[in-house]
Coordinates of C-alpha atoms in Angstrom, one line a residue:
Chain A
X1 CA 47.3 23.7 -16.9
X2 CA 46.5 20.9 -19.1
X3 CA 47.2 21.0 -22.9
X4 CA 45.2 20.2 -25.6
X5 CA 46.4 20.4 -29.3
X6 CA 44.5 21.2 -32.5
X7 CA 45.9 20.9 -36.0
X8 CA 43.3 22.2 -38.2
X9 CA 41.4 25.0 -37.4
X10 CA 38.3 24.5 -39.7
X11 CA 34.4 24.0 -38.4
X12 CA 35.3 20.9 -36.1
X13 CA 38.9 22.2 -34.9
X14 CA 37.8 25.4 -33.9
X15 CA 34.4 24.3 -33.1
X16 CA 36.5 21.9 -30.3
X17 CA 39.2 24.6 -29.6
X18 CA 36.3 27.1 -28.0
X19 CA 34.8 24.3 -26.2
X20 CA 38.2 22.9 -24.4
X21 CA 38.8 26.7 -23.7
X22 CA 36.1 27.0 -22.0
X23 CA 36.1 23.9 -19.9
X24 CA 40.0 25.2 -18.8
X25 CA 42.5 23.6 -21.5
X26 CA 45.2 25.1 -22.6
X27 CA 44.3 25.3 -26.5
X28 CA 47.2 25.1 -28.9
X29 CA 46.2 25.7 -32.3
X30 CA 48.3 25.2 -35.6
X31 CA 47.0 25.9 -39.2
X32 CA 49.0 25.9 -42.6
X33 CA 47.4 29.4 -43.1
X34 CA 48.9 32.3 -40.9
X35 CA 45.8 34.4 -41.5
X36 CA 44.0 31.2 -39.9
X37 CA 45.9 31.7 -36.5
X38 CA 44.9 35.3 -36.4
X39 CA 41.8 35.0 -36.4
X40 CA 41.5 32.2 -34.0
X41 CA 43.9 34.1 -31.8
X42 CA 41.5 37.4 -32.5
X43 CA 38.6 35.8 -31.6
X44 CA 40.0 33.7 -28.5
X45 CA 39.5 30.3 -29.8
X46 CA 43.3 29.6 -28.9
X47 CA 45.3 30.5 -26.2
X48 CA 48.4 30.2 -28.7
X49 CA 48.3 29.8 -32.4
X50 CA 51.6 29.0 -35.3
X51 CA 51.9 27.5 -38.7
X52 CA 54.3 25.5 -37.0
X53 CA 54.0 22.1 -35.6
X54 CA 56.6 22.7 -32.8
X55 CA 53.8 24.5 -30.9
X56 CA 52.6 21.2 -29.9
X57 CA 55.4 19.7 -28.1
X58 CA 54.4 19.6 -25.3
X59 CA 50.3 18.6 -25.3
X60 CA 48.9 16.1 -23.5
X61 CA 46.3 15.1 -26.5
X62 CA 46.3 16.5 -30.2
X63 CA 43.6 16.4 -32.6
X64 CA 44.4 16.0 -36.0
X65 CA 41.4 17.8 -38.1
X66 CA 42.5 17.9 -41.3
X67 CA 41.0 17.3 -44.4
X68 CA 41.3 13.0 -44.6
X69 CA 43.8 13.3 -47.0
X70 CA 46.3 15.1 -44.7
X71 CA 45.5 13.0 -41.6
X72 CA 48.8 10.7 -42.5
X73 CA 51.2 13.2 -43.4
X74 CA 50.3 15.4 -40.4
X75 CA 51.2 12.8 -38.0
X76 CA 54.1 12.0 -40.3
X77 CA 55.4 15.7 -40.0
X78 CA 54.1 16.1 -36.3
X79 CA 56.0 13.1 -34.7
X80 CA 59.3 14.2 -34.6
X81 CA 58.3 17.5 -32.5
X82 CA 57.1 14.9 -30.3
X83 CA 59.1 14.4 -26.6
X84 CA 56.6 12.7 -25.0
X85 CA 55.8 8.9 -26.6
X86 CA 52.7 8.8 -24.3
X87 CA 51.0 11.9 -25.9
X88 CA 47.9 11.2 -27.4
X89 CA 47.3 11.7 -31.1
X90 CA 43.4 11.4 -32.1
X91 CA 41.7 12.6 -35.4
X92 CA 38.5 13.5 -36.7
X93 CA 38.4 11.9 -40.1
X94 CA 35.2 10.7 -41.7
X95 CA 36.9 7.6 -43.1
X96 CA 38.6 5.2 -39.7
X97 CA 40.2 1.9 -41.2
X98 CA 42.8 3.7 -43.7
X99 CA 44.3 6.2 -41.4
X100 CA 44.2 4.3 -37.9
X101 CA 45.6 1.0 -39.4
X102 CA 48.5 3.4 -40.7
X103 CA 48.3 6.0 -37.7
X104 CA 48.5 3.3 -35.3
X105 CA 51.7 1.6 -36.7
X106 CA 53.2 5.9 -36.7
X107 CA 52.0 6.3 -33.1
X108 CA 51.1 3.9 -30.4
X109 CA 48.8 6.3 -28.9
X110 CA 47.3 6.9 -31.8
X111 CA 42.8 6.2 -31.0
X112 CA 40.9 7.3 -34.1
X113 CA 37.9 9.2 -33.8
X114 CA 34.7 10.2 -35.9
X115 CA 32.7 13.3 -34.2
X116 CA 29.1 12.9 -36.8
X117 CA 28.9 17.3 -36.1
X118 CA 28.6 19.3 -38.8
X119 CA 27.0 22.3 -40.6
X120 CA 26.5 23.7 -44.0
X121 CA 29.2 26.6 -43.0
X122 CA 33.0 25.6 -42.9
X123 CA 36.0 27.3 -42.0
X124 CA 37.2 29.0 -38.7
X125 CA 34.2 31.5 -39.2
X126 CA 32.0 29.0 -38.7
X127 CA 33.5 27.6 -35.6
X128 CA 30.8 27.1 -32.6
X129 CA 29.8 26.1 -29.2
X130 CA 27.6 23.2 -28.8
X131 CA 28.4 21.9 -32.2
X132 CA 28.9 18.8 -30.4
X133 CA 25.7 18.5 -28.6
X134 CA 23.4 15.5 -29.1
X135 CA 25.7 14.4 -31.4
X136 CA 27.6 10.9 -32.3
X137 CA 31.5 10.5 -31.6
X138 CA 32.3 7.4 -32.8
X139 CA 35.9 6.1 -31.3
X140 CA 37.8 3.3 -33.1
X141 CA 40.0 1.4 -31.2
X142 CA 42.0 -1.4 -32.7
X143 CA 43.4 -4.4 -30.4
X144 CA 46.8 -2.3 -29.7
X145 CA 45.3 0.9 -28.9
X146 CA 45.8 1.9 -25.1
X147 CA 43.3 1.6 -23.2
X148 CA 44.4 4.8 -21.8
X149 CA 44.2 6.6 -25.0
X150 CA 40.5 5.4 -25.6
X151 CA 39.3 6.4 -22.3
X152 CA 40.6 10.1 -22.5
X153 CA 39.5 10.8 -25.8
X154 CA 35.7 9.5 -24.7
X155 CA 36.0 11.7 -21.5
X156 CA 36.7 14.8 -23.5
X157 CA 33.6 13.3 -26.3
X158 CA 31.2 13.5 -23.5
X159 CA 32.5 16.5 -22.2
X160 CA 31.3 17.8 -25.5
X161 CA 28.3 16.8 -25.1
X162 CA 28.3 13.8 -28.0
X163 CA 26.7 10.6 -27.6
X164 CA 30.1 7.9 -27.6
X165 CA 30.3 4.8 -29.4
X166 CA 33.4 2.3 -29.8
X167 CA 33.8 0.1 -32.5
X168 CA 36.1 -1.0 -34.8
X169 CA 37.6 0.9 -37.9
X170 CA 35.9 -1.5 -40.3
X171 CA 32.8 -1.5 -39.1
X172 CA 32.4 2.2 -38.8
X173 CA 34.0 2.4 -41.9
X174 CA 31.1 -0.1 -43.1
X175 CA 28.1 1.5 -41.4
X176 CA 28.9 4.8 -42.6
X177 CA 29.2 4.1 -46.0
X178 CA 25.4 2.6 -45.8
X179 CA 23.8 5.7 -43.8
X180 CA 26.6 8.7 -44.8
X181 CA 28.3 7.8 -48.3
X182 CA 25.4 6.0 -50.0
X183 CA 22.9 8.6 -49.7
X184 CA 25.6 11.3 -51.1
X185 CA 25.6 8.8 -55.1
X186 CA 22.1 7.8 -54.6
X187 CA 21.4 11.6 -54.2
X188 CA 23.5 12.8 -57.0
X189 CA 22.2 9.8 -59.3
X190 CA 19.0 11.3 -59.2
X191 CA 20.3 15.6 -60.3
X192 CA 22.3 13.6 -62.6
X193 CA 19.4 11.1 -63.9
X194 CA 16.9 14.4 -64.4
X195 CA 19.4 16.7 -66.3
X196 CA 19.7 13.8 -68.7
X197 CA 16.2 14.3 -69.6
X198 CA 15.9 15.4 -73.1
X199 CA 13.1 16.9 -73.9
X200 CA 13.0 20.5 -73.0
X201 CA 9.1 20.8 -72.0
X202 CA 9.4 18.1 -69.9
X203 CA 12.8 19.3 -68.1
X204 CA 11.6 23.0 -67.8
X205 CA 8.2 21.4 -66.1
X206 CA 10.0 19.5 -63.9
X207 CA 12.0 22.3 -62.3
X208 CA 9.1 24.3 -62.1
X209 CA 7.5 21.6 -60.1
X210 CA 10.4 20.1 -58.3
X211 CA 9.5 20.4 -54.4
X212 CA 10.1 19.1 -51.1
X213 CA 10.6 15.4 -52.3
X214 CA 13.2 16.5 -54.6
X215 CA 14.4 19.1 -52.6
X216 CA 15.3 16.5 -50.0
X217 CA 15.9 13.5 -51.6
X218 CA 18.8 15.1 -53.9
X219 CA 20.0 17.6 -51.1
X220 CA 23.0 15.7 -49.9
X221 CA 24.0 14.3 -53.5
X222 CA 24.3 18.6 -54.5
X223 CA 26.9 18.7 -51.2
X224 CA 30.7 19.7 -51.4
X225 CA 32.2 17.8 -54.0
X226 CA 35.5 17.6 -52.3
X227 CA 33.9 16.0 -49.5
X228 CA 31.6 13.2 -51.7
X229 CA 35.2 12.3 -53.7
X230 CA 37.5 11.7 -50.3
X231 CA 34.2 9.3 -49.0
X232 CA 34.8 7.5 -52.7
X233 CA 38.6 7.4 -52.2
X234 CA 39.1 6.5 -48.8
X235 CA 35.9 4.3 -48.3
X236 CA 36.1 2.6 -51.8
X237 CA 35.6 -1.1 -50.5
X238 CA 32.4 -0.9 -48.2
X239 CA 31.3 2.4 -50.6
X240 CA 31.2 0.1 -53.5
X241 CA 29.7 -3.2 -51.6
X242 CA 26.6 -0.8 -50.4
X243 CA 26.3 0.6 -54.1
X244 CA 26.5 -3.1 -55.4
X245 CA 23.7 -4.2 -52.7
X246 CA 21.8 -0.8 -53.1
X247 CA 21.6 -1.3 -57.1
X248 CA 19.9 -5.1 -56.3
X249 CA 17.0 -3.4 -54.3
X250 CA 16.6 -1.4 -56.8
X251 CA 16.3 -3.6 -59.1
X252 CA 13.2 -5.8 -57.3
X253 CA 11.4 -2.5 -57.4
X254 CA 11.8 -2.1 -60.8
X255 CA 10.7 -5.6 -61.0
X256 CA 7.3 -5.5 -59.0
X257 CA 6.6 -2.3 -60.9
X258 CA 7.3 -3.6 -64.7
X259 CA 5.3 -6.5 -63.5
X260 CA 2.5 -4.8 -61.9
X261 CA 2.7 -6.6 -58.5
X262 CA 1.0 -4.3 -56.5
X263 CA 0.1 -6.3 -53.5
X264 CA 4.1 -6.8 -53.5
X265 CA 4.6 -3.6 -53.7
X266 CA 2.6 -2.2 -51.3
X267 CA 3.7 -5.0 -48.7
X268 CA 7.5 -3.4 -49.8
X269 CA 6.5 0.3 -49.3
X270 CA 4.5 -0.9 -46.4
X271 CA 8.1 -2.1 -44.3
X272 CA 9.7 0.6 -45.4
X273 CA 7.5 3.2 -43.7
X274 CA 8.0 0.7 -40.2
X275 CA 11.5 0.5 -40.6
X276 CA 12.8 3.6 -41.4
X277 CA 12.4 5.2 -37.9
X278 CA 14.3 2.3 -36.5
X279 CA 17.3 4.5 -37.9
X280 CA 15.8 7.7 -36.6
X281 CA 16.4 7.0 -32.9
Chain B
X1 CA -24.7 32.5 -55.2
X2 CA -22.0 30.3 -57.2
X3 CA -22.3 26.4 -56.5
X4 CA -19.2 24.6 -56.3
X5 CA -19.3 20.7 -55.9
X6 CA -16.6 19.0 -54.1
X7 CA -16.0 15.1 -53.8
X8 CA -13.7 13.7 -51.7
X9 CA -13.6 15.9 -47.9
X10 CA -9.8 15.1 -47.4
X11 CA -6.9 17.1 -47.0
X12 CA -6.6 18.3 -50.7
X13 CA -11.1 18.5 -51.0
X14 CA -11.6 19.8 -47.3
X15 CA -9.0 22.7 -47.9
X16 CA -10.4 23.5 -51.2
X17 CA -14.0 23.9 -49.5
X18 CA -12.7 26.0 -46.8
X19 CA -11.3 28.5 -49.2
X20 CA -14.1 28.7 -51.6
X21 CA -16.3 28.9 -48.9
X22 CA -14.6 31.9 -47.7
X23 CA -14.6 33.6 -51.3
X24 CA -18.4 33.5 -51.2
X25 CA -18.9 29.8 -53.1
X26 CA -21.8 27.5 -51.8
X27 CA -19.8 24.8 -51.0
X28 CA -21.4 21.0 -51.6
X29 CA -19.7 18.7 -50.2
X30 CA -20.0 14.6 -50.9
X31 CA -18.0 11.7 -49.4
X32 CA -18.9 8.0 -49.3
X33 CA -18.7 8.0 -45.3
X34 CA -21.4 9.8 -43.8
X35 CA -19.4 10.9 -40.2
X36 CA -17.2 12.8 -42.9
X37 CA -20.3 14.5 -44.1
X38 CA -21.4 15.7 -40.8
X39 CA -17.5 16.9 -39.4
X40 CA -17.3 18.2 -42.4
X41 CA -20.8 20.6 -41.3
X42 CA -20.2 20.8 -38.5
X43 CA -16.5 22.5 -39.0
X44 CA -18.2 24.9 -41.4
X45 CA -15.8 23.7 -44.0
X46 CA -19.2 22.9 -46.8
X47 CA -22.9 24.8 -46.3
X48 CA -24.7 21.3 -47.8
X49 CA -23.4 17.7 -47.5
X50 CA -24.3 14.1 -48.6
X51 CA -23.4 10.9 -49.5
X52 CA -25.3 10.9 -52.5
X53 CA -23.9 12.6 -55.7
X54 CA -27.3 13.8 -56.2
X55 CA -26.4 17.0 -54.0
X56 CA -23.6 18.5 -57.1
X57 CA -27.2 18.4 -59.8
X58 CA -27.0 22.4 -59.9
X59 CA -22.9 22.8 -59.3
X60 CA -20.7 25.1 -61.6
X61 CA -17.9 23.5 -61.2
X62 CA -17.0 20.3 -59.3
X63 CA -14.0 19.0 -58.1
X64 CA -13.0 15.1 -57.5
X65 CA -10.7 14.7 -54.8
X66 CA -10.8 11.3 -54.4
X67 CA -7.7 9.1 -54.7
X68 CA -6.6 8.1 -58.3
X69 CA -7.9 5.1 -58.3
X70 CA -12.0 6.5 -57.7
X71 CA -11.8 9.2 -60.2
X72 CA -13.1 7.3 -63.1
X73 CA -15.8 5.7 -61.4
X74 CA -16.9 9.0 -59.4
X75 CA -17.4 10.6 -62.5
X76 CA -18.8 7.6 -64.1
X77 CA -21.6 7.9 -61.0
X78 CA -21.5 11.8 -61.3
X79 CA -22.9 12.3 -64.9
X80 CA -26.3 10.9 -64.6
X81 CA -26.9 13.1 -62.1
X82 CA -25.9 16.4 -64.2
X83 CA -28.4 18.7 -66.2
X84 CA -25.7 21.0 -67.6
X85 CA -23.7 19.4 -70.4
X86 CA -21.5 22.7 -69.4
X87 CA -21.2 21.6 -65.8
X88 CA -17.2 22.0 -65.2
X89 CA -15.6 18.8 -63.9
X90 CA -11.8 18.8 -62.7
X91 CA -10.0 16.3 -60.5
X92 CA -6.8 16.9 -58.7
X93 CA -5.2 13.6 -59.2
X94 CA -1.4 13.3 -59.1
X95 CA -0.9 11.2 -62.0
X96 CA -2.8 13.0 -65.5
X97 CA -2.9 11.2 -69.1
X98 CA -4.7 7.8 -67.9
X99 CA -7.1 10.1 -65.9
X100 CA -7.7 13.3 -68.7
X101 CA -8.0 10.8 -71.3
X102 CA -11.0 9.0 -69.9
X103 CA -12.9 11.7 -68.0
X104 CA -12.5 13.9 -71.2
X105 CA -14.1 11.1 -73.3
X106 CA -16.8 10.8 -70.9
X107 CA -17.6 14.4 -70.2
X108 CA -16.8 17.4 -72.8
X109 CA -16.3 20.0 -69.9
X110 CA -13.6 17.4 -67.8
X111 CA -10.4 19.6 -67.5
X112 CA -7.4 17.9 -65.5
X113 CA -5.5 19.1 -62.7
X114 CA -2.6 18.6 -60.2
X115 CA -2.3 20.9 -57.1
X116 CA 0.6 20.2 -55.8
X117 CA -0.1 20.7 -52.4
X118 CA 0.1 18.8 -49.5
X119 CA 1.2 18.2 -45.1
X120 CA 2.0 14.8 -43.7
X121 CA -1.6 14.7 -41.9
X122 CA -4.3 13.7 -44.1
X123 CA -8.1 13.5 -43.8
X124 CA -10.9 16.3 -43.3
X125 CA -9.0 17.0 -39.5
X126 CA -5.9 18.3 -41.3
X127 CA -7.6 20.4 -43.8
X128 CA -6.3 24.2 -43.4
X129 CA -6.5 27.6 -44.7
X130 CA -3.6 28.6 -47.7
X131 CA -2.4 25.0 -48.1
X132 CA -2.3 26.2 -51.9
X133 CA -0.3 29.5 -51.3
X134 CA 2.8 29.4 -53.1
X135 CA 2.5 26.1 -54.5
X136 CA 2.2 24.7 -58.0
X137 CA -1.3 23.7 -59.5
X138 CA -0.9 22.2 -63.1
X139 CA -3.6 22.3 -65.0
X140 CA -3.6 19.9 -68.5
X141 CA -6.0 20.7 -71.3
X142 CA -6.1 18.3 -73.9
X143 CA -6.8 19.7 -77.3
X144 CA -10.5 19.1 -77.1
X145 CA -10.6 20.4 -74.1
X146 CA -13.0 23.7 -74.0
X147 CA -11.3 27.1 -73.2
X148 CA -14.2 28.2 -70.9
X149 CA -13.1 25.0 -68.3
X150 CA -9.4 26.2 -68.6
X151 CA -9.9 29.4 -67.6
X152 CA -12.7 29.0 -64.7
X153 CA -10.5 26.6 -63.3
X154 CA -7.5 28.5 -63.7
X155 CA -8.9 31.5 -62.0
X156 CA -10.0 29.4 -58.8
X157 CA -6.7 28.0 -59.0
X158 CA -4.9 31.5 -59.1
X159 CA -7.3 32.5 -56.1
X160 CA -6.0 30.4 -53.8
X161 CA -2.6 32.2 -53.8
X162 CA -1.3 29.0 -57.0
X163 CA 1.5 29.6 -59.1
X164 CA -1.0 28.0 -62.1
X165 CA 1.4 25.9 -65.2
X166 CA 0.1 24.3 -68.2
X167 CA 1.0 21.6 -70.3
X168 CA -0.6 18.2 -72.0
X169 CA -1.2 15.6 -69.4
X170 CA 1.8 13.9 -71.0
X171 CA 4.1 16.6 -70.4
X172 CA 3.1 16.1 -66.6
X173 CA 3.2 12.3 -65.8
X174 CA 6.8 12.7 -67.2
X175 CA 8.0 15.6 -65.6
X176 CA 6.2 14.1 -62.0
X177 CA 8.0 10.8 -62.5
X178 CA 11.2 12.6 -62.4
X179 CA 10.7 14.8 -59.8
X180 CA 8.1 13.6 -57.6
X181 CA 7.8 9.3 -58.4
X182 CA 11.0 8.5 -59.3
X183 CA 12.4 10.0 -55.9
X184 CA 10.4 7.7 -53.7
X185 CA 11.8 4.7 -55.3
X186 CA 15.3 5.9 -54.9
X187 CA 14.5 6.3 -51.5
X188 CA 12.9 3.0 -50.2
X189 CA 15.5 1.3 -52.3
X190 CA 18.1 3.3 -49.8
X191 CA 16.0 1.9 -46.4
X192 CA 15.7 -1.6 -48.4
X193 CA 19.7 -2.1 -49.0
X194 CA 20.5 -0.8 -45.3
X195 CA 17.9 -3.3 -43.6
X196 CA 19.8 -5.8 -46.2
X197 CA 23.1 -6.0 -44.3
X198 CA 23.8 -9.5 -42.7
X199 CA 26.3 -8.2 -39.9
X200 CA 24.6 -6.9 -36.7
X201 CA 27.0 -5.2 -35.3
X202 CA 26.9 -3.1 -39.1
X203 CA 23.4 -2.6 -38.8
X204 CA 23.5 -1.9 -35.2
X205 CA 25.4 0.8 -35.2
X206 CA 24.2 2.5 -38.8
X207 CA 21.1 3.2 -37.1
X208 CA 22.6 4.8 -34.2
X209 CA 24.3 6.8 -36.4
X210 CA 21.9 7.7 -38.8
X211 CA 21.8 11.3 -39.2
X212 CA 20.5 14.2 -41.5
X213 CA 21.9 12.9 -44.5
X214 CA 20.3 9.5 -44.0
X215 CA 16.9 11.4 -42.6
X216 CA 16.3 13.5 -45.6
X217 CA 17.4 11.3 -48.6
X218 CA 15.2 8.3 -46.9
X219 CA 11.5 10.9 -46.2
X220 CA 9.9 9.9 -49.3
X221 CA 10.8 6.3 -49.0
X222 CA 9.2 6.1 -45.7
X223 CA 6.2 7.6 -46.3
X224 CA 2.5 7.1 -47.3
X225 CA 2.8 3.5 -49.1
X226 CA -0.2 3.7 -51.0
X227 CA 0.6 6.7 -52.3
X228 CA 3.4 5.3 -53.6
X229 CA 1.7 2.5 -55.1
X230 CA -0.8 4.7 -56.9
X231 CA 2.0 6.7 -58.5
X232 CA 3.8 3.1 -60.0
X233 CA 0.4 2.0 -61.2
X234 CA -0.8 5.4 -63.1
X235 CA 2.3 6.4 -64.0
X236 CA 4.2 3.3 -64.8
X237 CA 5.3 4.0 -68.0
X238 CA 7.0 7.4 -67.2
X239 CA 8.3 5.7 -63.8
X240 CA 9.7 3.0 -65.2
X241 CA 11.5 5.3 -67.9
X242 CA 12.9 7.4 -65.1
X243 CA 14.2 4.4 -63.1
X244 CA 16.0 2.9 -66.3
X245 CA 17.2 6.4 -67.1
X246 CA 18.4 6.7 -63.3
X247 CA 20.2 3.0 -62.7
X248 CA 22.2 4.3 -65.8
X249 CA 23.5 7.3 -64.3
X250 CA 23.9 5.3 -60.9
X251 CA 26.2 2.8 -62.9
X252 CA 28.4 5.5 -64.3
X253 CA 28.8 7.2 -60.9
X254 CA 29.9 3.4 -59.9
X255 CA 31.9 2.8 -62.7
X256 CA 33.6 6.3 -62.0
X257 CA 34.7 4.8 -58.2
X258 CA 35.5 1.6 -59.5
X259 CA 38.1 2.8 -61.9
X260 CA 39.0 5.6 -59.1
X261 CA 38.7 8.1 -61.8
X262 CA 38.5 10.8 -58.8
X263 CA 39.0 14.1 -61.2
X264 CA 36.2 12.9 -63.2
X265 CA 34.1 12.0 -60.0
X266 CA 34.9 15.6 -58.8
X267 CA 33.6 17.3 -62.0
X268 CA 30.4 15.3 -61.9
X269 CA 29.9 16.1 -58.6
X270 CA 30.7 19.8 -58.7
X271 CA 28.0 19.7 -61.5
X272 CA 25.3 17.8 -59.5
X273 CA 26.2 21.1 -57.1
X274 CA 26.1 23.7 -59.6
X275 CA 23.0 22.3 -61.3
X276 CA 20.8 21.3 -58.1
X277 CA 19.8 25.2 -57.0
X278 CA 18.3 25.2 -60.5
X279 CA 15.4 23.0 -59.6
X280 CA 14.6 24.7 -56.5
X281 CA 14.0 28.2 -58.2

């Protein structure tokens, strides 16, 4: 029976454990917390569940679904449990060029991976089937990544159900931060922008009034913080570039409005409305 | 039997007829296109209908429902036509003080208001039944404004199932720029910068992967552009003081990544969560 490792048994690990179950793996799951493994032992989301990495030994792929920040020194800790230098090691991180350039020099078959799933619930509770369904896996090989690695990781990505695209760690690292990590300061500028608002008639009014627009356009900028700071730290560079860009545009709208160049404007608002569904698929 | 006049047979107008028709109103409609006029009989949305103002001579009350930029000049046509100096006029304009402080010089018995209703579909097609149930309808006296108006329009407003506030047109263009305007410029900026990026393979695959996040905090961007045109030109003032006020807090959220000041980042953003549910009562 084949053998499939999870480290991580939040949303997306458990949400994967219950699907490899079904489809016939073997599902090995480890969590720091023991009260994790019992309940994804209770609920039969793992065959076989420790706090300790040793479990692992002998899987044929593992997926590291930690938070970002303990990607590294889970692979760190994990690779001397290890036997088999042709295991594969994949992780789920939101953030690619940071942990595969450093993953990849730990482990040669190391292939980083980004499955876009998600839901407003987190933890093993919230654990699913067909989380994955419909949904983007993007896998980011570099020029040293086996081949081998790359093409089992998709297999088991479309098993899921996910649409799979391959591209580098940079430039999904890049065209996140545009349509994933933006949004989330753009968002938060605006909850931040109105709470500034001084005058308490006009404040009280406006949260009487607030509605859909609001409710949508500040939605992901009210998210989990922890989340919004590790997209900051570990995608700093192209975070930065696409606030730096954003902040231009901006600033020719304030421009066409402080001098009243409605014809400009309304060509501007026009291309928007075209465009935007180009990103909506 | 009650007259009530209505100009404009869109969305907002042909919805309002409907429902005051159904209370027991005579419902006279007016539009400038005369196929509007007879859909607009034929649907059983108005009893009488015309392109000619002449039709609203014995109204109570009349609403203009035209877009911002015909209310002036509908009233302007309207008065000559009136033989009660008590004759109620209202609009339901989205921007206020430019609006209530001409119509109010013009005609005594002008009271301004603001439902704050509204579907993606627009025209006399999409008007429905309880499009104004639960939703906010402001209504802004000025101090000359005479009580009677106030509270006949306050009472229809309250009839169609309206939560009814009230403050000075001021009070209202500034708490719409922050929570209605100010969020559609935030958002085309964010469609703007994306369509900005040189690299192809970038852009390429941000709109594959484009999801929720990008989806909801881009809506308003995307949407009606002469709405959004109408909003900068009444409401520049306010606008413009939002968007200042909001590429300020931007630039603090960017300073805050630059200087990787990730505790402080943390606490602004658990904030922005805390703070958000307030605005969505």
């Amino acid at each position: 029976m084949r053998k499939v490792g999870i480290i991580g048994l939040g949303l997306i690990g458990g949400s994967l454990a219950l699907e490899l179950g079904e489809q016939g793996w073997q599902v090995l799951g480890v969590s720091r917390q023991a009260k994790t493994c019992q309940i994804a032992l209770e609920k039969g989301i793992v065959h076989q569940s420790s706090t300790n990495l040793s479990l692992l030994q002998t899987a044929e792929i593992i997926f590291i679904c930690t938070p970002l920040a303990a990607i590294i020194p889970t692979l760190e800790d994990l690779i001397p449990y290890l036997n088999n230098p042709q295991t594969i090691i994949t992780d789920v991180g939101s953030v690619k060029a940071p942990i595969v350039n450093q993953c990849s020099q730990l482990w040669h078959y190391f292939v980083g991976g980004h499955p876009m799933a998600g839901t407003a619930e987190q933890g093993i509770e919230a654990a699913q089937k067909n989380l994955f369904v419909g949904t983007s896996y993007v896998i980011t090989p570099t020029e040293k990544t086996p081949l081998e690695a790359v093409e089992k990781l998709a297999k088991i990505a479309l098993s899921l159900g996910s649409n799979v695209h391959y591209c580098t760690p940079e430039i999904h690292d890049r065209a996140v931060a545009w349509i994933s990590h933006l949004p989330v300061f753009i968002s938060a500028g605006l909850i931040d922008a109105c709470l500034g608002e001084k005058d308490p008639q006009v404040i009280t009014l406006a949260k009487k009034l607030a509605s859909s627009g609001f409710r949508d356009t500040s939605r992901v900028g009210g998210g989990n913080p922890e989340l919004g700071v590790m997209m900051a730290k570990y995608n700093r560079e192209s975070l930065l570039r696409s606030l730096y860009d954003y902040r231009q545009h901006l600033d020719y709208f304030i421009e066409l409005i402080e001098s009243q160049q409605w014809e400009s404007l309304d060509k501007k608002l026009q291309q928007m409305q075209q465009e935007r569904p180009t990103f909506l698929g």
